[in-house]
Coordinates of C-alpha atoms in Angstrom, one line a residue:
M1 CA -28.1 44.5 -13.1
A2 CA -25.4 42.1 -12.0
R3 CA -23.7 41.4 -8.7
H4 CA -20.1 40.4 -8.1
L5 CA -19.5 37.1 -6.2
Q6 CA -17.4 37.5 -3.0
A7 CA -14.5 39.4 -3.7
D8 CA -11.2 37.4 -4.1
R9 CA -7.7 38.4 -3.1
E10 CA -5.3 37.3 -5.6
P11 CA -3.2 34.5 -4.5
R12 CA 0.5 35.2 -4.6
I13 CA 0.9 32.1 -6.8
V14 CA -1.3 33.9 -9.5
A15 CA 0.6 37.1 -9.4
E16 CA 3.9 35.1 -9.9
S17 CA 2.5 33.4 -13.0
K18 CA 3.2 34.4 -16.6
C19 CA 0.3 35.1 -19.1
L20 CA 0.8 32.9 -22.2
G21 CA -2.3 34.4 -24.0
Q22 CA -6.0 33.5 -24.5
C23 CA -7.6 30.2 -24.1
D24 CA -9.1 28.6 -27.2
P25 CA -12.5 30.1 -27.0
A26 CA -14.1 26.8 -28.5
E27 CA -12.4 24.5 -25.6
R28 CA -15.3 22.9 -23.6
I29 CA -14.9 23.0 -19.8
H30 CA -17.0 22.1 -16.7
V31 CA -17.9 24.5 -14.0
T32 CA -19.5 23.9 -10.7
M33 CA -21.9 26.4 -9.1
M34 CA -22.4 25.8 -5.6
L35 CA -25.6 26.9 -4.0
R36 CA -26.8 28.2 -0.5
R37 CA -28.5 25.6 1.8
P38 CA -32.0 26.7 3.1
E39 CA -31.9 27.4 6.9
E40 CA -28.3 27.7 7.0
G41 CA -28.7 29.5 10.6
Q42 CA -29.9 26.3 11.8
L43 CA -27.1 24.3 10.5
D44 CA -24.8 27.0 12.2
A45 CA -26.6 26.6 15.4
L46 CA -26.4 22.7 15.3
V47 CA -22.8 22.8 14.8
N48 CA -22.3 25.4 17.6
Q49 CA -24.2 23.0 19.9
L50 CA -22.0 20.1 18.9
A51 CA -18.9 22.6 19.8
A52 CA -20.2 23.4 23.0
G53 CA -20.7 19.8 23.9
D54 CA -24.5 20.3 24.5
T55 CA -25.7 16.8 25.5
D56 CA -29.1 17.4 23.6
A57 CA -27.3 17.9 20.4
T58 CA -26.7 15.0 18.3
P59 CA -25.5 14.9 14.6
L60 CA -27.9 14.3 11.9
S61 CA -27.9 11.2 9.8
R62 CA -27.3 11.6 6.0
D63 CA -30.9 11.1 5.4
A64 CA -31.8 13.7 7.8
F65 CA -29.3 16.2 6.6
A66 CA -30.6 15.8 3.1
Q67 CA -34.1 16.3 4.1
H68 CA -33.3 19.6 6.0
F69 CA -30.5 21.1 4.1
S70 CA -30.7 20.0 0.4
A71 CA -30.7 23.0 -2.0
N72 CA -34.0 24.8 -2.7
P73 CA -35.7 23.6 -5.8
D74 CA -36.4 27.3 -6.8
D75 CA -32.6 28.1 -6.5
I76 CA -31.9 25.2 -8.7
R77 CA -34.4 26.2 -11.3
K78 CA -33.0 29.8 -11.2
T79 CA -29.6 28.6 -11.8
E80 CA -30.8 26.2 -14.7
D81 CA -32.6 29.3 -16.2
F82 CA -29.4 31.2 -16.2
A83 CA -27.4 28.3 -17.9
H84 CA -29.9 27.8 -20.5
R85 CA -29.9 31.8 -21.4
H86 CA -26.1 31.5 -21.8
Q87 CA -26.4 28.3 -24.1
L88 CA -24.7 26.4 -21.3
T89 CA -25.5 22.6 -20.6
V90 CA -26.6 21.5 -17.4
D91 CA -24.6 18.3 -16.8
R92 CA -25.5 17.3 -13.2
V93 CA -27.8 18.7 -10.3
D94 CA -27.3 17.4 -6.9
P95 CA -29.6 19.0 -4.2
V96 CA -27.8 17.1 -1.3
E97 CA -24.3 18.4 -2.4
S98 CA -26.0 21.7 -3.4
V99 CA -24.2 22.0 -6.6
V100 CA -25.3 22.5 -10.3
V101 CA -22.6 21.4 -12.9
L102 CA -22.4 23.0 -16.0
S103 CA -20.5 22.7 -19.4
G104 CA -19.8 24.9 -22.3
T105 CA -17.1 26.5 -24.2
I106 CA -14.7 29.0 -22.9
Q107 CA -16.3 31.8 -25.0
Q108 CA -19.7 31.0 -23.4
F109 CA -18.5 31.0 -19.9
E110 CA -16.7 34.2 -20.4
A111 CA -19.8 36.0 -21.7
A112 CA -22.0 34.3 -18.9
F113 CA -19.8 35.5 -16.0
S114 CA -18.2 38.6 -17.5
V115 CA -14.7 37.2 -16.9
K116 CA -11.5 36.6 -19.2
L117 CA -10.0 33.1 -19.2
E118 CA -6.3 32.9 -20.1
R119 CA -3.4 30.4 -20.2
F120 CA -0.7 30.9 -17.4
E121 CA 2.4 29.3 -16.4
H122 CA 4.1 29.0 -13.1
R123 CA 7.6 27.7 -12.3
S124 CA 6.4 25.2 -9.8
I125 CA 2.9 24.0 -11.0
G126 CA 3.3 24.3 -14.9
Q127 CA 0.6 25.6 -17.1
Y128 CA -3.0 26.2 -16.3
R129 CA -6.2 28.0 -17.2
G130 CA -6.6 31.2 -15.0
R131 CA -9.4 33.8 -14.6
S132 CA -9.1 37.7 -14.5
G133 CA -11.7 39.8 -13.4
P134 CA -14.6 39.2 -10.7
I135 CA -17.3 36.8 -11.4
A136 CA -20.6 38.7 -12.3
L137 CA -23.9 37.1 -11.3
P138 CA -27.4 38.3 -12.4
D139 CA -29.4 39.7 -9.3
E140 CA -31.6 36.7 -8.9
L141 CA -28.5 34.6 -8.4
G142 CA -26.7 37.2 -6.2
D143 CA -27.8 35.4 -3.0
V144 CA -28.3 31.9 -4.3
V145 CA -24.8 31.1 -5.6
T146 CA -22.0 30.9 -3.1
A147 CA -19.1 29.8 -5.4
V148 CA -18.3 29.2 -9.1
L149 CA -15.6 26.7 -9.2
G150 CA -13.7 25.5 -12.3
L151 CA -13.2 28.6 -14.4
D152 CA -9.6 28.2 -13.4
S153 CA -7.7 24.9 -13.5
R154 CA -4.7 25.7 -11.3
P155 CA -3.5 22.9 -9.3
Q156 CA -4.6 23.7 -5.7
A157 CA -2.9 21.1 -3.6
R158 CA 0.2 18.9 -3.1
P159 CA 0.5 15.6 -1.3
H160 CA 2.1 15.7 2.1
F161 CA 4.5 12.7 2.0
R162 CA 8.2 12.1 2.2
L163 CA 10.0 9.2 1.0
R164 CA 13.0 8.3 3.3
P165 CA 16.0 10.1 1.9
P166 CA 19.8 9.4 2.6
F167 CA 20.3 12.0 5.0
K168 CA 21.6 11.9 8.7
P169 CA 18.7 11.8 11.1
A170 CA 18.3 14.9 13.4
R171 CA 19.6 14.7 17.0
G172 CA 21.6 11.6 16.2
A173 CA 18.4 9.5 16.3
T174 CA 18.5 6.0 15.1
S175 CA 16.6 5.1 11.9
V176 CA 13.9 2.6 12.7
T177 CA 10.9 1.6 10.5
F178 CA 7.5 0.4 11.5
T179 CA 4.6 -1.4 9.7
P180 CA 1.1 0.4 10.4
P181 CA 0.0 -2.5 12.7
Q182 CA 3.2 -2.0 14.7
L183 CA 2.5 1.8 15.1
A184 CA -1.1 1.0 16.0
S185 CA 0.2 -1.2 18.9
L186 CA 2.8 1.2 20.1
Y187 CA -0.1 4.0 20.3
G188 CA -2.3 1.5 22.2
F189 CA -5.1 1.4 19.5
P190 CA -8.0 -0.5 20.8
A191 CA -8.3 -4.0 19.5
G192 CA -10.6 -4.3 16.4
D193 CA -10.4 -4.4 12.7
G194 CA -12.8 -1.5 11.7
A195 CA -15.6 -3.9 10.6
G196 CA -18.7 -2.2 9.4
Q197 CA -17.0 1.2 8.8
C198 CA -16.0 2.9 5.6
I199 CA -12.9 5.2 5.6
A200 CA -12.9 7.7 2.6
I201 CA -9.7 8.6 1.3
V202 CA -9.5 11.7 -1.0
E203 CA -6.7 11.6 -3.9
L204 CA -6.1 14.4 -6.4
G205 CA -3.9 12.2 -8.8
G206 CA -2.3 9.1 -9.4
G207 CA -3.5 5.6 -8.6
Y208 CA -3.0 2.1 -7.7
R209 CA -3.0 -1.5 -9.1
A210 CA -5.2 -3.8 -6.9
T211 CA -2.7 -6.5 -7.1
D212 CA 0.1 -4.6 -5.8
I213 CA -2.2 -3.6 -2.7
Q214 CA -3.3 -7.0 -2.1
Q215 CA 0.3 -8.3 -2.3
Y216 CA 1.4 -5.6 0.4
F217 CA -1.5 -6.8 2.9
R218 CA -0.7 -10.5 2.3
G219 CA 3.0 -9.6 3.2
L220 CA 1.6 -8.2 6.5
G221 CA -0.1 -11.4 7.1
I222 CA -3.6 -9.9 6.5
D223 CA -5.2 -13.0 4.9
K224 CA -8.4 -11.1 3.8
P225 CA -7.4 -7.7 2.5
P226 CA -9.8 -4.8 2.9
T227 CA -12.4 -4.0 0.2
V228 CA -11.0 -1.1 -1.8
V229 CA -13.5 0.8 -4.1
D230 CA -12.9 3.7 -6.5
V231 CA -15.2 6.5 -6.7
N232 CA -14.8 8.8 -9.8
V233 CA -15.4 12.6 -9.2
G234 CA -15.7 14.7 -12.3
T235 CA -12.8 13.6 -14.5
G236 CA -10.8 12.0 -11.8
R237 CA -9.9 8.2 -12.3
N238 CA -7.6 5.7 -10.8
T239 CA -4.7 6.3 -13.1
P240 CA -1.4 4.9 -11.9
T241 CA 1.8 6.8 -13.3
G242 CA 4.4 4.3 -12.1
D243 CA 6.4 7.3 -10.4
A244 CA 6.9 6.5 -6.6
N245 CA 7.8 10.2 -6.0
G246 CA 4.6 11.4 -7.7
P247 CA 1.0 11.1 -6.5
D248 CA 1.1 7.2 -6.7
G249 CA 3.2 7.2 -3.6
E250 CA 0.4 9.3 -1.8
V251 CA -2.3 6.8 -3.0
A252 CA -0.3 3.8 -1.7
L253 CA 0.5 5.2 1.5
D254 CA -3.1 6.3 2.4
I255 CA -4.7 2.9 1.4
E256 CA -1.9 0.8 3.0
I257 CA -1.9 2.7 6.3
A258 CA -5.6 2.9 6.7
G259 CA -6.3 -0.7 5.4
A260 CA -3.5 -2.4 7.4
I261 CA -4.8 -0.9 10.8
A262 CA -8.5 -1.3 10.0
P263 CA -8.6 -4.3 7.5
A264 CA -12.3 -5.0 7.9
A265 CA -13.4 -1.6 7.0
K266 CA -14.3 -0.6 3.3
I267 CA -11.6 1.8 1.9
A268 CA -13.5 4.2 -0.7
V269 CA -11.0 6.3 -2.8
Y270 CA -12.4 9.3 -4.2
F271 CA -10.3 10.3 -7.3
A272 CA -10.7 13.9 -8.5
P273 CA -8.7 16.5 -10.6
N274 CA -6.3 18.5 -8.6
S275 CA -8.1 21.8 -8.7
D276 CA -10.2 23.9 -6.1
A277 CA -13.3 22.5 -7.9
G278 CA -11.9 18.9 -8.0
F279 CA -10.7 18.9 -4.4
I280 CA -14.0 20.5 -3.0
Q281 CA -16.3 18.1 -5.0
A282 CA -14.4 15.0 -3.9
V283 CA -14.8 15.7 -0.3
N284 CA -18.5 16.8 -0.9
A285 CA -19.1 13.4 -2.7
A286 CA -17.6 11.5 0.4
V287 CA -19.8 13.5 2.9
T288 CA -23.1 13.0 0.8
D289 CA -22.2 9.3 -0.3
K290 CA -25.3 7.2 0.7
T291 CA -23.7 4.1 -1.0
N292 CA -20.4 3.7 1.0
R293 CA -21.4 6.1 4.0
P294 CA -17.9 6.9 5.2
S295 CA -17.7 7.6 8.9
V296 CA -14.3 9.1 8.5
I297 CA -12.5 11.0 5.7
S298 CA -8.6 11.1 5.4
I299 CA -7.0 14.0 3.4
S300 CA -3.4 13.9 2.8
W301 CA -3.5 16.9 0.3
G302 CA -3.3 20.5 1.0
G303 CA -1.7 23.9 0.3
P304 CA -1.0 27.0 2.1
E305 CA -4.0 29.3 3.0
A306 CA -2.3 31.9 0.9
I307 CA -2.9 30.2 -2.3
W308 CA -6.7 29.8 -1.8
Q309 CA -9.2 32.2 -3.3
A310 CA -11.8 33.3 -0.7
Q311 CA -14.8 31.8 -2.5
S312 CA -13.2 28.6 -2.9
A313 CA -12.0 28.3 0.8
H314 CA -15.4 29.5 1.9
A315 CA -17.1 26.8 -0.3
F316 CA -14.9 24.1 0.9
N317 CA -15.5 25.1 4.7
R318 CA -19.2 24.9 4.3
V319 CA -18.7 21.3 3.0
L320 CA -16.5 20.5 5.9
Q321 CA -19.2 22.0 8.2
A322 CA -21.8 19.7 6.9
A323 CA -19.5 16.6 7.6
A324 CA -19.3 17.9 11.3
A325 CA -23.1 18.2 11.4
Q326 CA -23.4 14.6 10.1
G327 CA -21.1 13.0 12.6
I328 CA -18.2 12.4 10.1
T329 CA -14.8 12.8 11.4
V330 CA -12.4 14.7 8.9
C331 CA -8.5 14.1 9.3
A332 CA -6.1 16.3 7.2
A333 CA -2.5 16.4 7.1
S334 CA -1.1 19.8 8.4
G335 CA 1.9 19.9 5.9
D336 CA 5.7 18.9 5.6
S337 CA 7.4 22.2 5.4
G338 CA 7.5 23.4 9.0
S339 CA 5.9 26.8 9.9
G340 CA 6.4 28.3 6.5
D341 CA 4.3 25.4 4.7
G342 CA 6.6 25.6 1.6
L343 CA 6.2 29.3 0.8
Q344 CA 9.7 31.1 0.5
D345 CA 8.6 34.6 1.6
G346 CA 9.9 34.5 5.2
A347 CA 6.3 34.5 6.7
D348 CA 4.5 31.7 8.7
H349 CA 1.8 29.9 6.9
V350 CA -0.7 27.0 7.7
D351 CA -2.0 24.4 5.3
F352 CA -5.7 24.2 4.4
P353 CA -8.1 22.3 4.8
A354 CA -6.2 21.2 7.9
S355 CA -6.6 24.6 9.2
S356 CA -10.6 24.5 9.0
P357 CA -12.1 24.3 12.5
Y358 CA -14.2 21.4 11.3
V359 CA -11.1 19.3 10.5
L360 CA -8.8 17.3 12.8
G361 CA -5.3 18.8 11.9
C362 CA -2.7 16.2 11.9
G363 CA 0.9 17.2 12.5
G364 CA 4.0 15.2 12.8
T365 CA 6.4 13.6 15.3
Q366 CA 9.6 11.6 15.4
L367 CA 9.1 8.4 17.4
D368 CA 11.8 6.8 19.6
A369 CA 10.3 3.4 20.0
L370 CA 10.9 -0.4 19.2
P371 CA 8.1 -2.6 18.3
G372 CA 7.1 -4.8 21.3
Q373 CA 9.1 -2.6 23.7
G374 CA 7.0 0.5 23.9
I375 CA 7.6 4.2 23.3
R376 CA 10.8 5.7 24.8
G377 CA 10.4 9.2 23.6
E378 CA 8.7 11.3 21.0
V379 CA 9.7 14.9 19.6
T380 CA 8.4 17.2 17.2
W381 CA 9.3 16.2 13.5
D382 CA 12.0 18.6 12.2
D383 CA 14.3 17.2 9.5
E384 CA 14.1 20.6 7.6
A385 CA 17.7 21.6 8.0
A386 CA 18.6 18.2 6.6
G387 CA 16.3 18.4 3.7
G388 CA 13.9 16.0 5.1
G389 CA 10.9 18.1 6.0
A390 CA 9.2 19.3 9.2
G391 CA 5.7 19.1 10.6
G392 CA 3.4 22.0 9.6
G393 CA 1.7 24.1 12.2
G394 CA 1.0 27.5 13.3
V395 CA -1.8 30.1 13.2
S396 CA -4.6 30.5 10.7
T397 CA -5.1 33.8 8.9
M398 CA -8.6 32.6 7.8
F399 CA -10.3 31.3 10.6
D400 CA -11.2 32.7 14.2
V401 CA -10.3 30.8 17.3
P402 CA -12.8 28.1 17.9
A403 CA -14.7 27.9 21.1
W404 CA -12.6 25.0 22.2
Q405 CA -9.3 26.6 21.7
K406 CA -10.2 29.8 23.3
G407 CA -7.7 30.8 26.1
L408 CA -4.7 29.0 24.7
T409 CA -1.2 30.3 24.1
V410 CA 1.1 29.6 21.4
A411 CA 4.8 28.9 22.3
L412 CA 7.6 30.2 20.1
A413 CA 10.9 28.9 19.2
D414 CA 12.5 32.1 20.8
G415 CA 11.4 30.9 24.1
S416 CA 8.5 33.5 24.2
S417 CA 4.7 33.0 23.9
R418 CA 1.6 34.9 22.9
P419 CA -2.2 34.4 23.2
L420 CA -3.8 32.3 20.4
A421 CA -5.4 34.8 18.2
K422 CA -6.8 32.7 15.5
R423 CA -7.4 29.1 14.8
G424 CA -4.2 27.0 15.8
V425 CA -3.0 24.1 13.8
P426 CA -2.6 21.3 14.3
D427 CA -5.0 19.5 16.7
V428 CA -3.0 16.3 17.0
A429 CA 0.0 14.4 16.0
G430 CA 1.6 11.1 15.0
D431 CA 4.9 9.6 13.8
A432 CA 5.7 11.4 10.5
S433 CA 9.4 11.4 10.3
P434 CA 10.9 9.3 7.4
Q435 CA 13.6 8.3 9.6
T436 CA 11.1 6.5 11.8
G437 CA 8.8 5.9 9.0
Y438 CA 6.2 3.5 7.6
E439 CA 6.9 0.3 5.8
V440 CA 4.8 0.5 2.7
S441 CA 5.0 -0.6 -1.0
I442 CA 4.5 1.4 -4.2
A443 CA 3.8 -0.4 -7.3
G444 CA 5.0 -3.6 -5.8
T445 CA 8.3 -2.2 -4.5
P446 CA 9.1 -1.8 -0.7
A447 CA 9.6 1.8 0.4
V448 CA 9.8 3.7 3.7
M449 CA 7.7 6.9 3.8
G450 CA 6.9 9.6 6.2
G451 CA 5.2 12.9 6.3
T452 CA 1.9 14.2 7.9
S453 CA 0.2 12.4 4.8
A454 CA 0.8 9.2 7.1
V455 CA -0.7 10.8 10.2
A456 CA -4.1 11.5 8.7
P457 CA -5.0 7.9 7.6
L458 CA -3.3 6.5 10.9
W459 CA -5.8 8.7 12.9
A460 CA -8.6 7.8 10.5
A461 CA -8.1 4.1 10.9
L462 CA -8.0 4.6 14.8
I463 CA -11.3 6.4 14.5
A464 CA -12.8 3.7 12.4
R465 CA -11.9 1.1 15.1
I466 CA -13.3 3.2 17.7
N467 CA -16.6 3.6 15.8
A468 CA -16.9 0.0 15.1
A469 CA -16.4 -1.0 18.8
A470 CA -18.9 1.8 19.8
G471 CA -21.6 1.2 17.2
A472 CA -21.7 4.8 16.4
S473 CA -19.6 7.5 14.9
A474 CA -17.4 9.7 16.9
G475 CA -17.8 12.4 14.6
W476 CA -16.4 16.0 14.9
I477 CA -14.1 15.0 17.9
N478 CA -12.2 18.3 18.1
P479 CA -14.4 19.8 21.0
A480 CA -14.0 16.5 22.9
L481 CA -10.3 16.3 22.6
Y482 CA -9.6 19.6 23.9
K483 CA -11.8 18.9 26.9
H484 CA -9.8 15.8 27.5
P485 CA -6.3 16.4 26.6
G486 CA -5.1 13.8 29.0
A487 CA -6.4 11.3 26.4
L488 CA -3.3 12.2 24.3
R489 CA 0.4 11.9 24.7
D490 CA 1.8 15.3 25.2
I491 CA 4.9 16.2 23.1
T492 CA 6.9 18.9 24.8
K493 CA 10.2 18.9 22.8
G494 CA 11.2 20.4 19.5
S495 CA 10.0 22.9 17.0
N496 CA 9.0 23.3 13.4
G497 CA 10.5 26.8 12.6
T498 CA 8.8 29.6 14.3
Y499 CA 6.8 27.5 16.8
A500 CA 7.9 25.3 19.6
A501 CA 6.5 22.2 21.4
A502 CA 5.3 22.9 24.9
S503 CA 3.1 21.4 27.7
G504 CA -0.4 21.2 26.6
W505 CA -1.4 22.3 23.1
D506 CA 1.3 23.6 20.8
A507 CA 1.5 24.6 17.1
C508 CA 3.9 21.8 16.4
T509 CA 2.2 18.7 17.7
G510 CA -1.2 20.0 18.8
L511 CA -2.5 18.1 21.8
G512 CA 0.0 15.2 21.2
S513 CA 0.1 11.9 19.6
P514 CA -2.7 9.1 20.3
D515 CA -3.2 7.1 23.5
G516 CA -5.8 4.8 21.7
A517 CA -7.3 3.2 24.8
K518 CA -8.0 6.6 26.5
L519 CA -9.3 8.0 23.2
A520 CA -11.8 5.2 22.8
A521 CA -13.1 5.9 26.3
I522 CA -14.0 9.5 25.8
L523 CA -15.3 9.2 22.2
A524 CA -18.4 7.2 22.6
R525 CA -21.1 9.1 21.0
K526 CA -24.9 8.8 20.8
P527 CA -26.2 7.5 17.5
S528 CA -27.0 10.2 14.7
R529 CA -30.7 11.3 14.5

């Protein structure tokens, strides 16, 4: 007897792809099997207590989490037995990550899971390996395995940055650029340099040269540049392409913003392949990393919920829940294509993983400010009509309304409003318009960049400063922010397509942009146990 893994809807991007034929049956690939955690009910209960603000609930340390929630040895043995029966090689077993990584040929995996693997091509993402047919598991693994990742190699995410293009700014605004430290000052970030903290940055392609990064920091007057370490996940590597418009731009933007604002923090960059398996394992590696021990994770990659398969999104969300349980803040860009998130179907979409309730979804604004003179105004980032992008945001189709968002309404651009029926995105915002963009350097060449990709590391660096000053991790801050909306600068003007900014939370800029000093005052947290 065999059981089928969680049924997947077919993402539209798959339906739009052209089948090119069979894969080479002798080609060797890697597949990640994600396993259930013991006592998952206890994990859910802890996270629910944290969401409710229970003063008796504190996040677990990495060591305590590993002790309580590592994969069951018997489940691992059953998975290894399954691999051996199908002549698959067990490459890696990590009980804390709750994964077993297998390798073998296409033919072996097709037989093991009763699927068909073929080559496909899509106009926007190129060629990839795809799967047809549900994944079949033997009865003894039906309740053990929660996801099988890597059978397909479809690129799962895109970076959310925008180089400043030569277009006229919306609303006649003046183009002004900022260094990351200038923005930290304008937003009132508390003094500090993030000493003793580690910021994890997830990258799904591209790379950097250390000399270019150091040159950028020296140009800002940072005499001692941050320590930047690479963490290879699977086949991911620091591989610069030399293309500023490609993933190299994302890598540089993330490292330079986080490092310039928190220069004494360690920056750990997790390089992974751009697939659902690579993306999930990169975040999993950061969450479980006992060497670098990041207290905050910055993610500037994502894709519309509609392109994610159910088993992959569910597995990813459990990893993000584990981060929340361990007091790790995860900041993710909400997207740069407004309320449609880049899908040209006339419908509204939100970006995942920003839409996960365990993630701080980071939206975009356009900032009216001058260094040294303060903020004069701030509106929703929307240069979409001029080809310059707009902040992503809207209402999830995957996740229910979290406890801390219940009772909210969502304002629409047509002047109406409605109750928030599912998880609302984003939670917070920050400067993202390329017209009021960040002064960075890509491969040694100065550039001005924007996008919600810049907002995620901006918030990550703020959290690192707060953590360093408090001597403890702020952790999963979403519940606290919704209890103290006055700690943010409310943005009430503009729209991102379907949705409008409004007083309080909205689906364009969330609760607003940071007021660093007020946020530091509310985010002190007891040490993890």
